[in-house]
Amino acid sequence: VNPEPITVIIGMDSGLDAGTAINDTTKDTIYPPAAQFGDATGVQGTDPAPSPTQSATPGSTATFPMDVANNGEYADSYTLSGTVQIPLTDGTTATVPVVYYVDADKDGVLSATEKAAGPITNTGLVQPDSEIKLIAEVTVPTNAAATVPGSEPMLQQTATGDYSTIVMQDTNDKLFVNPD
């Protein structure tokens, strides 16, 4: 459900006018931002299934189907960013970027054609009451340490409205690193 617009009526009068009556008004309409970013859903605006845990071995990739839905009253574009802290075999931690691709066929799987189209950092214009389907991809370092249940790194993902400045986060996707 889209948020209701807020209408503000402002009365105006000239300081040179001796009367106290308002001579003119202006009507301003404010359209609040409304958007949703997170794990892919079957129907726009609904809650996703429980957050996924994806698994990968060192040197491979893990993918996470994602959505950015514009539930507002005006078109907006969204800047995407994400990282995940992956423990390494030497005891340190690597900050690994999350890379986003457009899921053009909307099947939740990153195809060779979608990967060849290249990663994006911005959704481009998303019209009101529509969404863009994405695939978030993480490349696990070759020297990543295997994780155990309960210690999986969490992806930290953000989508920021370029016009609305709305900030949305998805912080519930886990990456399980399998041993080689």
JSON list of C-alpha atoms in Angstrom, two decimals:
[
{"chain": "A", "resi": 1, "resn": "VAL", "atom": "CA", "xyz": [0.00, 0.00, 0.00]},
{"chain": "A", "resi": 2, "resn": "ASN", "atom": "CA", "xyz": [1.43, 3.33, -1.01]},
{"chain": "A", "resi": 3, "resn": "PRO", "atom": "CA", "xyz": [1.75, 6.02, 1.65]},
{"chain": "A", "resi": 4, "resn": "GLU", "atom": "CA", "xyz": [-0.83, 8.78, 1.46]},
{"chain": "A", "resi": 5, "resn": "PRO", "atom": "CA", "xyz": [0.38, 12.12, 0.10]},
{"chain": "A", "resi": 6, "resn": "ILE", "atom": "CA", "xyz": [0.51, 14.94, 2.63]},
{"chain": "A", "resi": 7, "resn": "THR", "atom": "CA", "xyz": [-1.09, 18.22, 1.53]},
{"chain": "A", "resi": 8, "resn": "VAL", "atom": "CA", "xyz": [0.07, 21.48, 3.10]},
{"chain": "A", "resi": 9, "resn": "ILE", "atom": "CA", "xyz": [-1.84, 24.71, 2.46]},
{"chain": "A", "resi": 10, "resn": "ILE", "atom": "CA", "xyz": [0.10, 27.90, 3.12]},
{"chain": "A", "resi": 11, "resn": "GLY", "atom": "CA", "xyz": [-1.63, 31.27, 3.33]},
{"chain": "A", "resi": 12, "resn": "MET", "atom": "CA", "xyz": [0.10, 34.36, 1.99]},
{"chain": "A", "resi": 13, "resn": "ASP", "atom": "CA", "xyz": [-0.48, 38.07, 2.32]},
{"chain": "A", "resi": 14, "resn": "SER", "atom": "CA", "xyz": [1.46, 41.15, 1.39]},
{"chain": "A", "resi": 15, "resn": "GLY", "atom": "CA", "xyz": [3.12, 43.16, 4.14]},
{"chain": "A", "resi": 16, "resn": "LEU", "atom": "CA", "xyz": [1.92, 46.28, 2.32]},
{"chain": "A", "resi": 17, "resn": "ASP", "atom": "CA", "xyz": [-1.72, 45.18, 2.61]},
{"chain": "A", "resi": 18, "resn": "ALA", "atom": "CA", "xyz": [-3.46, 46.96, 5.49]},
{"chain": "A", "resi": 19, "resn": "GLY", "atom": "CA", "xyz": [-6.07, 44.21, 5.84]},
{"chain": "A", "resi": 20, "resn": "THR", "atom": "CA", "xyz": [-5.64, 41.07, 7.91]},
{"chain": "A", "resi": 21, "resn": "ALA", "atom": "CA", "xyz": [-7.29, 38.70, 5.46]},
{"chain": "A", "resi": 22, "resn": "ILE", "atom": "CA", "xyz": [-5.11, 36.21, 3.59]},
{"chain": "A", "resi": 23, "resn": "ASN", "atom": "CA", "xyz": [-5.11, 37.14, -0.08]},
{"chain": "A", "resi": 24, "resn": "ASP", "atom": "CA", "xyz": [-3.70, 33.98, -1.59]},
{"chain": "A", "resi": 25, "resn": "THR", "atom": "CA", "xyz": [-2.78, 30.38, -0.72]},
{"chain": "A", "resi": 26, "resn": "THR", "atom": "CA", "xyz": [-0.48, 27.82, -2.15]},
{"chain": "A", "resi": 27, "resn": "LYS", "atom": "CA", "xyz": [-1.07, 24.09, -1.97]},
{"chain": "A", "resi": 28, "resn": "ASP", "atom": "CA", "xyz": [2.00, 21.88, -1.68]},
{"chain": "A", "resi": 29, "resn": "THR", "atom": "CA", "xyz": [1.79, 18.10, -1.88]},
{"chain": "A", "resi": 30, "resn": "ILE", "atom": "CA", "xyz": [4.47, 15.96, -0.25]},
{"chain": "A", "resi": 31, "resn": "TYR", "atom": "CA", "xyz": [4.88, 12.39, -1.47]},
{"chain": "A", "resi": 32, "resn": "PRO", "atom": "CA", "xyz": [6.64, 10.33, 1.23]},
{"chain": "A", "resi": 33, "resn": "PRO", "atom": "CA", "xyz": [9.19, 7.79, 0.01]},
{"chain": "A", "resi": 34, "resn": "ALA", "atom": "CA", "xyz": [8.27, 4.14, 0.23]},
{"chain": "A", "resi": 35, "resn": "ALA", "atom": "CA", "xyz": [10.50, 1.32, -0.92]},
{"chain": "A", "resi": 36, "resn": "GLN", "atom": "CA", "xyz": [11.52, -2.18, 0.02]},
{"chain": "A", "resi": 37, "resn": "PHE", "atom": "CA", "xyz": [14.95, -3.81, -0.31]},
{"chain": "A", "resi": 38, "resn": "GLY", "atom": "CA", "xyz": [15.85, -7.33, 0.64]},
{"chain": "A", "resi": 39, "resn": "ASP", "atom": "CA", "xyz": [15.54, -10.98, -0.14]},
{"chain": "A", "resi": 40, "resn": "ALA", "atom": "CA", "xyz": [13.51, -11.76, -3.24]},
{"chain": "A", "resi": 41, "resn": "THR", "atom": "CA", "xyz": [9.76, -12.17, -2.87]},
{"chain": "A", "resi": 42, "resn": "GLY", "atom": "CA", "xyz": [7.25, -13.84, -5.12]},
{"chain": "A", "resi": 43, "resn": "VAL", "atom": "CA", "xyz": [4.87, -10.87, -5.01]},
{"chain": "A", "resi": 44, "resn": "GLN", "atom": "CA", "xyz": [5.96, -7.24, -4.71]},
{"chain": "A", "resi": 45, "resn": "GLY", "atom": "CA", "xyz": [5.49, -5.79, -1.24]},
{"chain": "A", "resi": 46, "resn": "THR", "atom": "CA", "xyz": [5.15, -9.14, 0.54]},
{"chain": "A", "resi": 47, "resn": "ASP", "atom": "CA", "xyz": [7.52, -10.53, 3.14]},
{"chain": "A", "resi": 48, "resn": "PRO", "atom": "CA", "xyz": [10.26, -12.79, 1.79]},
{"chain": "A", "resi": 49, "resn": "ALA", "atom": "CA", "xyz": [10.77, -16.38, 2.82]},
{"chain": "A", "resi": 50, "resn": "PRO", "atom": "CA", "xyz": [13.13, -16.89, 5.78]},
{"chain": "A", "resi": 51, "resn": "SER", "atom": "CA", "xyz": [16.52, -15.38, 5.01]},
{"chain": "A", "resi": 52, "resn": "PRO", "atom": "CA", "xyz": [18.73, -17.73, 3.06]},
{"chain": "A", "resi": 53, "resn": "THR", "atom": "CA", "xyz": [22.06, -19.19, 4.02]},
{"chain": "A", "resi": 54, "resn": "GLN", "atom": "CA", "xyz": [24.10, -19.81, 0.90]},
{"chain": "A", "resi": 55, "resn": "SER", "atom": "CA", "xyz": [27.17, -21.99, 0.91]},
{"chain": "A", "resi": 56, "resn": "ALA", "atom": "CA", "xyz": [30.31, -21.85, -1.18]},
{"chain": "A", "resi": 57, "resn": "THR", "atom": "CA", "xyz": [33.85, -23.22, -1.11]},
{"chain": "A", "resi": 58, "resn": "PRO", "atom": "CA", "xyz": [36.95, -21.02, -1.14]},
{"chain": "A", "resi": 59, "resn": "GLY", "atom": "CA", "xyz": [37.48, -19.59, -4.63]},
{"chain": "A", "resi": 60, "resn": "SER", "atom": "CA", "xyz": [33.83, -20.00, -5.67]},
{"chain": "A", "resi": 61, "resn": "THR", "atom": "CA", "xyz": [30.82, -17.68, -5.59]},
{"chain": "A", "resi": 62, "resn": "ALA", "atom": "CA", "xyz": [27.56, -17.58, -3.68]},
{"chain": "A", "resi": 63, "resn": "THR", "atom": "CA", "xyz": [24.44, -15.82, -4.98]},
{"chain": "A", "resi": 64, "resn": "PHE", "atom": "CA", "xyz": [21.45, -14.30, -3.22]},
{"chain": "A", "resi": 65, "resn": "PRO", "atom": "CA", "xyz": [18.23, -13.32, -5.09]},
{"chain": "A", "resi": 66, "resn": "MET", "atom": "CA", "xyz": [17.22, -9.76, -4.07]},
{"chain": "A", "resi": 67, "resn": "ASP", "atom": "CA", "xyz": [14.50, -7.17, -4.83]},
{"chain": "A", "resi": 68, "resn": "VAL", "atom": "CA", "xyz": [14.30, -3.40, -4.79]},
{"chain": "A", "resi": 69, "resn": "ALA", "atom": "CA", "xyz": [10.61, -2.39, -4.88]},
{"chain": "A", "resi": 70, "resn": "ASN", "atom": "CA", "xyz": [9.44, 1.18, -5.34]},
{"chain": "A", "resi": 71, "resn": "ASN", "atom": "CA", "xyz": [6.22, 1.34, -3.35]},
{"chain": "A", "resi": 72, "resn": "GLY", "atom": "CA", "xyz": [6.14, 5.14, -3.47]},
{"chain": "A", "resi": 73, "resn": "GLU", "atom": "CA", "xyz": [4.36, 7.70, -5.62]},
{"chain": "A", "resi": 74, "resn": "TYR", "atom": "CA", "xyz": [7.24, 8.80, -7.88]},
{"chain": "A", "resi": 75, "resn": "ALA", "atom": "CA", "xyz": [10.07, 7.20, -9.85]},
{"chain": "A", "resi": 76, "resn": "ASP", "atom": "CA", "xyz": [13.38, 6.79, -8.05]},
{"chain": "A", "resi": 77, "resn": "SER", "atom": "CA", "xyz": [16.72, 5.10, -8.61]},
{"chain": "A", "resi": 78, "resn": "TYR", "atom": "CA", "xyz": [18.66, 3.29, -5.91]},
{"chain": "A", "resi": 79, "resn": "THR", "atom": "CA", "xyz": [22.40, 3.07, -5.26]},
{"chain": "A", "resi": 80, "resn": "LEU", "atom": "CA", "xyz": [23.47, -0.40, -4.12]},
{"chain": "A", "resi": 81, "resn": "SER", "atom": "CA", "xyz": [26.34, -1.36, -1.84]},
{"chain": "A", "resi": 82, "resn": "GLY", "atom": "CA", "xyz": [27.31, -4.34, 0.22]},
{"chain": "A", "resi": 83, "resn": "THR", "atom": "CA", "xyz": [30.15, -6.16, 1.95]},
{"chain": "A", "resi": 84, "resn": "VAL", "atom": "CA", "xyz": [30.74, -9.28, 3.98]},
{"chain": "A", "resi": 85, "resn": "GLN", "atom": "CA", "xyz": [33.52, -9.99, 6.49]},
{"chain": "A", "resi": 86, "resn": "ILE", "atom": "CA", "xyz": [35.00, -13.42, 5.66]},
{"chain": "A", "resi": 87, "resn": "PRO", "atom": "CA", "xyz": [37.50, -15.05, 8.05]},
{"chain": "A", "resi": 88, "resn": "LEU", "atom": "CA", "xyz": [40.73, -16.23, 6.44]},
{"chain": "A", "resi": 89, "resn": "THR", "atom": "CA", "xyz": [42.95, -19.21, 7.23]},
{"chain": "A", "resi": 90, "resn": "ASP", "atom": "CA", "xyz": [45.71, -16.90, 8.56]},
{"chain": "A", "resi": 91, "resn": "GLY", "atom": "CA", "xyz": [43.39, -15.61, 11.31]},
{"chain": "A", "resi": 92, "resn": "THR", "atom": "CA", "xyz": [42.61, -12.27, 9.66]},
{"chain": "A", "resi": 93, "resn": "THR", "atom": "CA", "xyz": [39.36, -11.18, 8.04]},
{"chain": "A", "resi": 94, "resn": "ALA", "atom": "CA", "xyz": [38.76, -9.98, 4.47]},
{"chain": "A", "resi": 95, "resn": "THR", "atom": "CA", "xyz": [36.14, -7.36, 3.60]},
{"chain": "A", "resi": 96, "resn": "VAL", "atom": "CA", "xyz": [34.63, -8.79, 0.43]},
{"chain": "A", "resi": 97, "resn": "PRO", "atom": "CA", "xyz": [32.31, -6.69, -1.77]},
{"chain": "A", "resi": 98, "resn": "VAL", "atom": "CA", "xyz": [28.82, -7.81, -2.69]},
{"chain": "A", "resi": 99, "resn": "VAL", "atom": "CA", "xyz": [28.34, -7.38, -6.45]},
{"chain": "A", "resi": 100, "resn": "TYR", "atom": "CA", "xyz": [24.88, -6.90, -7.98]},
{"chain": "A", "resi": 101, "resn": "TYR", "atom": "CA", "xyz": [23.51, -8.08, -11.33]},
{"chain": "A", "resi": 102, "resn": "VAL", "atom": "CA", "xyz": [20.09, -7.50, -12.87]},
{"chain": "A", "resi": 103, "resn": "ASP", "atom": "CA", "xyz": [18.02, -10.70, -12.80]},
{"chain": "A", "resi": 104, "resn": "ALA", "atom": "CA", "xyz": [16.57, -9.98, -16.24]},
{"chain": "A", "resi": 105, "resn": "ASP", "atom": "CA", "xyz": [14.57, -13.21, -16.51]},
{"chain": "A", "resi": 106, "resn": "LYS", "atom": "CA", "xyz": [13.45, -12.93, -12.86]},
{"chain": "A", "resi": 107, "resn": "ASP", "atom": "CA", "xyz": [14.19, -16.56, -12.05]},
{"chain": "A", "resi": 108, "resn": "GLY", "atom": "CA", "xyz": [16.49, -15.99, -9.05]},
{"chain": "A", "resi": 109, "resn": "VAL", "atom": "CA", "xyz": [19.47, -17.59, -10.83]},
{"chain": "A", "resi": 110, "resn": "LEU", "atom": "CA", "xyz": [22.45, -15.70, -12.26]},
{"chain": "A", "resi": 111, "resn": "SER", "atom": "CA", "xyz": [22.70, -16.80, -15.89]},
{"chain": "A", "resi": 112, "resn": "ALA", "atom": "CA", "xyz": [25.76, -16.44, -18.13]},
{"chain": "A", "resi": 113, "resn": "THR", "atom": "CA", "xyz": [23.92, -13.73, -20.10]},
{"chain": "A", "resi": 114, "resn": "GLU", "atom": "CA", "xyz": [23.08, -11.74, -16.97]},
{"chain": "A", "resi": 115, "resn": "LYS", "atom": "CA", "xyz": [26.66, -12.06, -15.71]},
{"chain": "A", "resi": 116, "resn": "ALA", "atom": "CA", "xyz": [28.01, -10.96, -19.11]},
{"chain": "A", "resi": 117, "resn": "ALA", "atom": "CA", "xyz": [25.83, -7.82, -18.94]},
{"chain": "A", "resi": 118, "resn": "GLY", "atom": "CA", "xyz": [28.05, -6.78, -16.04]},
{"chain": "A", "resi": 119, "resn": "PRO", "atom": "CA", "xyz": [27.51, -5.72, -12.45]},
{"chain": "A", "resi": 120, "resn": "ILE", "atom": "CA", "xyz": [25.58, -2.60, -11.48]},
{"chain": "A", "resi": 121, "resn": "THR", "atom": "CA", "xyz": [25.91, -0.15, -8.60]},
{"chain": "A", "resi": 122, "resn": "ASN", "atom": "CA", "xyz": [22.65, 1.66, -9.38]},
{"chain": "A", "resi": 123, "resn": "THR", "atom": "CA", "xyz": [19.26, 0.26, -10.34]},
{"chain": "A", "resi": 124, "resn": "GLY", "atom": "CA", "xyz": [18.44, 3.00, -12.80]},
{"chain": "A", "resi": 125, "resn": "LEU", "atom": "CA", "xyz": [14.96, 4.48, -12.67]},
{"chain": "A", "resi": 126, "resn": "VAL", "atom": "CA", "xyz": [12.37, 2.26, -10.96]},
{"chain": "A", "resi": 127, "resn": "GLN", "atom": "CA", "xyz": [8.82, 3.41, -11.63]},
{"chain": "A", "resi": 128, "resn": "PRO", "atom": "CA", "xyz": [6.22, 3.66, -8.83]},
{"chain": "A", "resi": 129, "resn": "ASP", "atom": "CA", "xyz": [4.55, 0.35, -7.95]},
{"chain": "A", "resi": 130, "resn": "SER", "atom": "CA", "xyz": [7.25, -1.68, -9.66]},
{"chain": "A", "resi": 131, "resn": "GLU", "atom": "CA", "xyz": [10.42, -3.49, -8.72]},
{"chain": "A", "resi": 132, "resn": "ILE", "atom": "CA", "xyz": [13.76, -4.61, -10.06]},
{"chain": "A", "resi": 133, "resn": "LYS", "atom": "CA", "xyz": [14.98, -8.16, -9.45]},
{"chain": "A", "resi": 134, "resn": "LEU", "atom": "CA", "xyz": [18.67, -8.51, -8.61]},
{"chain": "A", "resi": 135, "resn": "ILE", "atom": "CA", "xyz": [21.21, -11.21, -7.90]},
{"chain": "A", "resi": 136, "resn": "ALA", "atom": "CA", "xyz": [23.78, -10.37, -5.21]},
{"chain": "A", "resi": 137, "resn": "GLU", "atom": "CA", "xyz": [27.04, -12.26, -5.69]},
{"chain": "A", "resi": 138, "resn": "VAL", "atom": "CA", "xyz": [29.93, -12.83, -3.29]},
{"chain": "A", "resi": 139, "resn": "THR", "atom": "CA", "xyz": [33.25, -14.29, -4.41]},
{"chain": "A", "resi": 140, "resn": "VAL", "atom": "CA", "xyz": [34.78, -16.24, -1.54]},
{"chain": "A", "resi": 141, "resn": "PRO", "atom": "CA", "xyz": [38.56, -15.71, -1.22]},
{"chain": "A", "resi": 142, "resn": "THR", "atom": "CA", "xyz": [40.69, -18.75, -2.02]},
{"chain": "A", "resi": 143, "resn": "ASN", "atom": "CA", "xyz": [42.19, -18.61, 1.48]},
{"chain": "A", "resi": 144, "resn": "ALA", "atom": "CA", "xyz": [38.83, -18.38, 3.29]},
{"chain": "A", "resi": 145, "resn": "ALA", "atom": "CA", "xyz": [38.51, -20.35, 6.50]},
{"chain": "A", "resi": 146, "resn": "ALA", "atom": "CA", "xyz": [35.68, -22.86, 6.73]},
{"chain": "A", "resi": 147, "resn": "THR", "atom": "CA", "xyz": [32.82, -21.79, 8.98]},
{"chain": "A", "resi": 148, "resn": "VAL", "atom": "CA", "xyz": [30.81, -23.82, 11.44]},
{"chain": "A", "resi": 149, "resn": "PRO", "atom": "CA", "xyz": [27.05, -23.55, 11.98]},
{"chain": "A", "resi": 150, "resn": "GLY", "atom": "CA", "xyz": [26.29, -20.42, 13.95]},
{"chain": "A", "resi": 151, "resn": "SER", "atom": "CA", "xyz": [29.45, -18.58, 12.83]},
{"chain": "A", "resi": 152, "resn": "GLU", "atom": "CA", "xyz": [28.44, -17.76, 9.28]},
{"chain": "A", "resi": 153, "resn": "PRO", "atom": "CA", "xyz": [29.35, -14.22, 8.14]},
{"chain": "A", "resi": 154, "resn": "MET", "atom": "CA", "xyz": [26.34, -11.95, 7.50]},
{"chain": "A", "resi": 155, "resn": "LEU", "atom": "CA", "xyz": [26.12, -9.82, 4.37]},
{"chain": "A", "resi": 156, "resn": "GLN", "atom": "CA", "xyz": [25.67, -6.09, 5.06]},
{"chain": "A", "resi": 157, "resn": "GLN", "atom": "CA", "xyz": [23.70, -4.62, 2.14]},
{"chain": "A", "resi": 158, "resn": "THR", "atom": "CA", "xyz": [22.25, -1.16, 1.56]},
{"chain": "A", "resi": 159, "resn": "ALA", "atom": "CA", "xyz": [20.05, 0.43, -1.10]},
{"chain": "A", "resi": 160, "resn": "THR", "atom": "CA", "xyz": [19.77, 4.23, -0.97]},
{"chain": "A", "resi": 161, "resn": "GLY", "atom": "CA", "xyz": [17.17, 6.22, -2.92]},
{"chain": "A", "resi": 162, "resn": "ASP", "atom": "CA", "xyz": [18.94, 8.77, -5.09]},
{"chain": "A", "resi": 163, "resn": "TYR", "atom": "CA", "xyz": [15.98, 11.16, -5.13]},
{"chain": "A", "resi": 164, "resn": "SER", "atom": "CA", "xyz": [14.10, 10.23, -1.97]},
{"chain": "A", "resi": 165, "resn": "THR", "atom": "CA", "xyz": [17.28, 9.54, 0.08]},
{"chain": "A", "resi": 166, "resn": "ILE", "atom": "CA", "xyz": [15.47, 6.63, 1.77]},
{"chain": "A", "resi": 167, "resn": "VAL", "atom": "CA", "xyz": [18.03, 4.17, 3.18]},
{"chain": "A", "resi": 168, "resn": "MET", "atom": "CA", "xyz": [17.16, 0.48, 3.32]},
{"chain": "A", "resi": 169, "resn": "GLN", "atom": "CA", "xyz": [19.31, -2.32, 4.69]},
{"chain": "A", "resi": 170, "resn": "ASP", "atom": "CA", "xyz": [19.31, -6.07, 4.37]},
{"chain": "A", "resi": 171, "resn": "THR", "atom": "CA", "xyz": [21.49, -7.68, 7.03]},
{"chain": "A", "resi": 172, "resn": "ASN", "atom": "CA", "xyz": [20.09, -11.18, 7.38]},
{"chain": "A", "resi": 173, "resn": "ASP", "atom": "CA", "xyz": [21.77, -13.17, 4.57]},
{"chain": "A", "resi": 174, "resn": "LYS", "atom": "CA", "xyz": [24.38, -15.67, 5.77]},
{"chain": "A", "resi": 175, "resn": "LEU", "atom": "CA", "xyz": [27.34, -17.14, 3.90]},
{"chain": "A", "resi": 176, "resn": "PHE", "atom": "CA", "xyz": [28.48, -20.61, 4.96]},
{"chain": "A", "resi": 177, "resn": "VAL", "atom": "CA", "xyz": [32.03, -21.37, 3.81]},
{"chain": "A", "resi": 178, "resn": "ASN", "atom": "CA", "xyz": [32.53, -25.10, 3.17]},
{"chain": "A", "resi": 179, "resn": "PRO", "atom": "CA", "xyz": [35.99, -26.61, 3.48]},
{"chain": "A", "resi": 180, "resn": "ASP", "atom": "CA", "xyz": [37.83, -27.28, 0.21]}
]
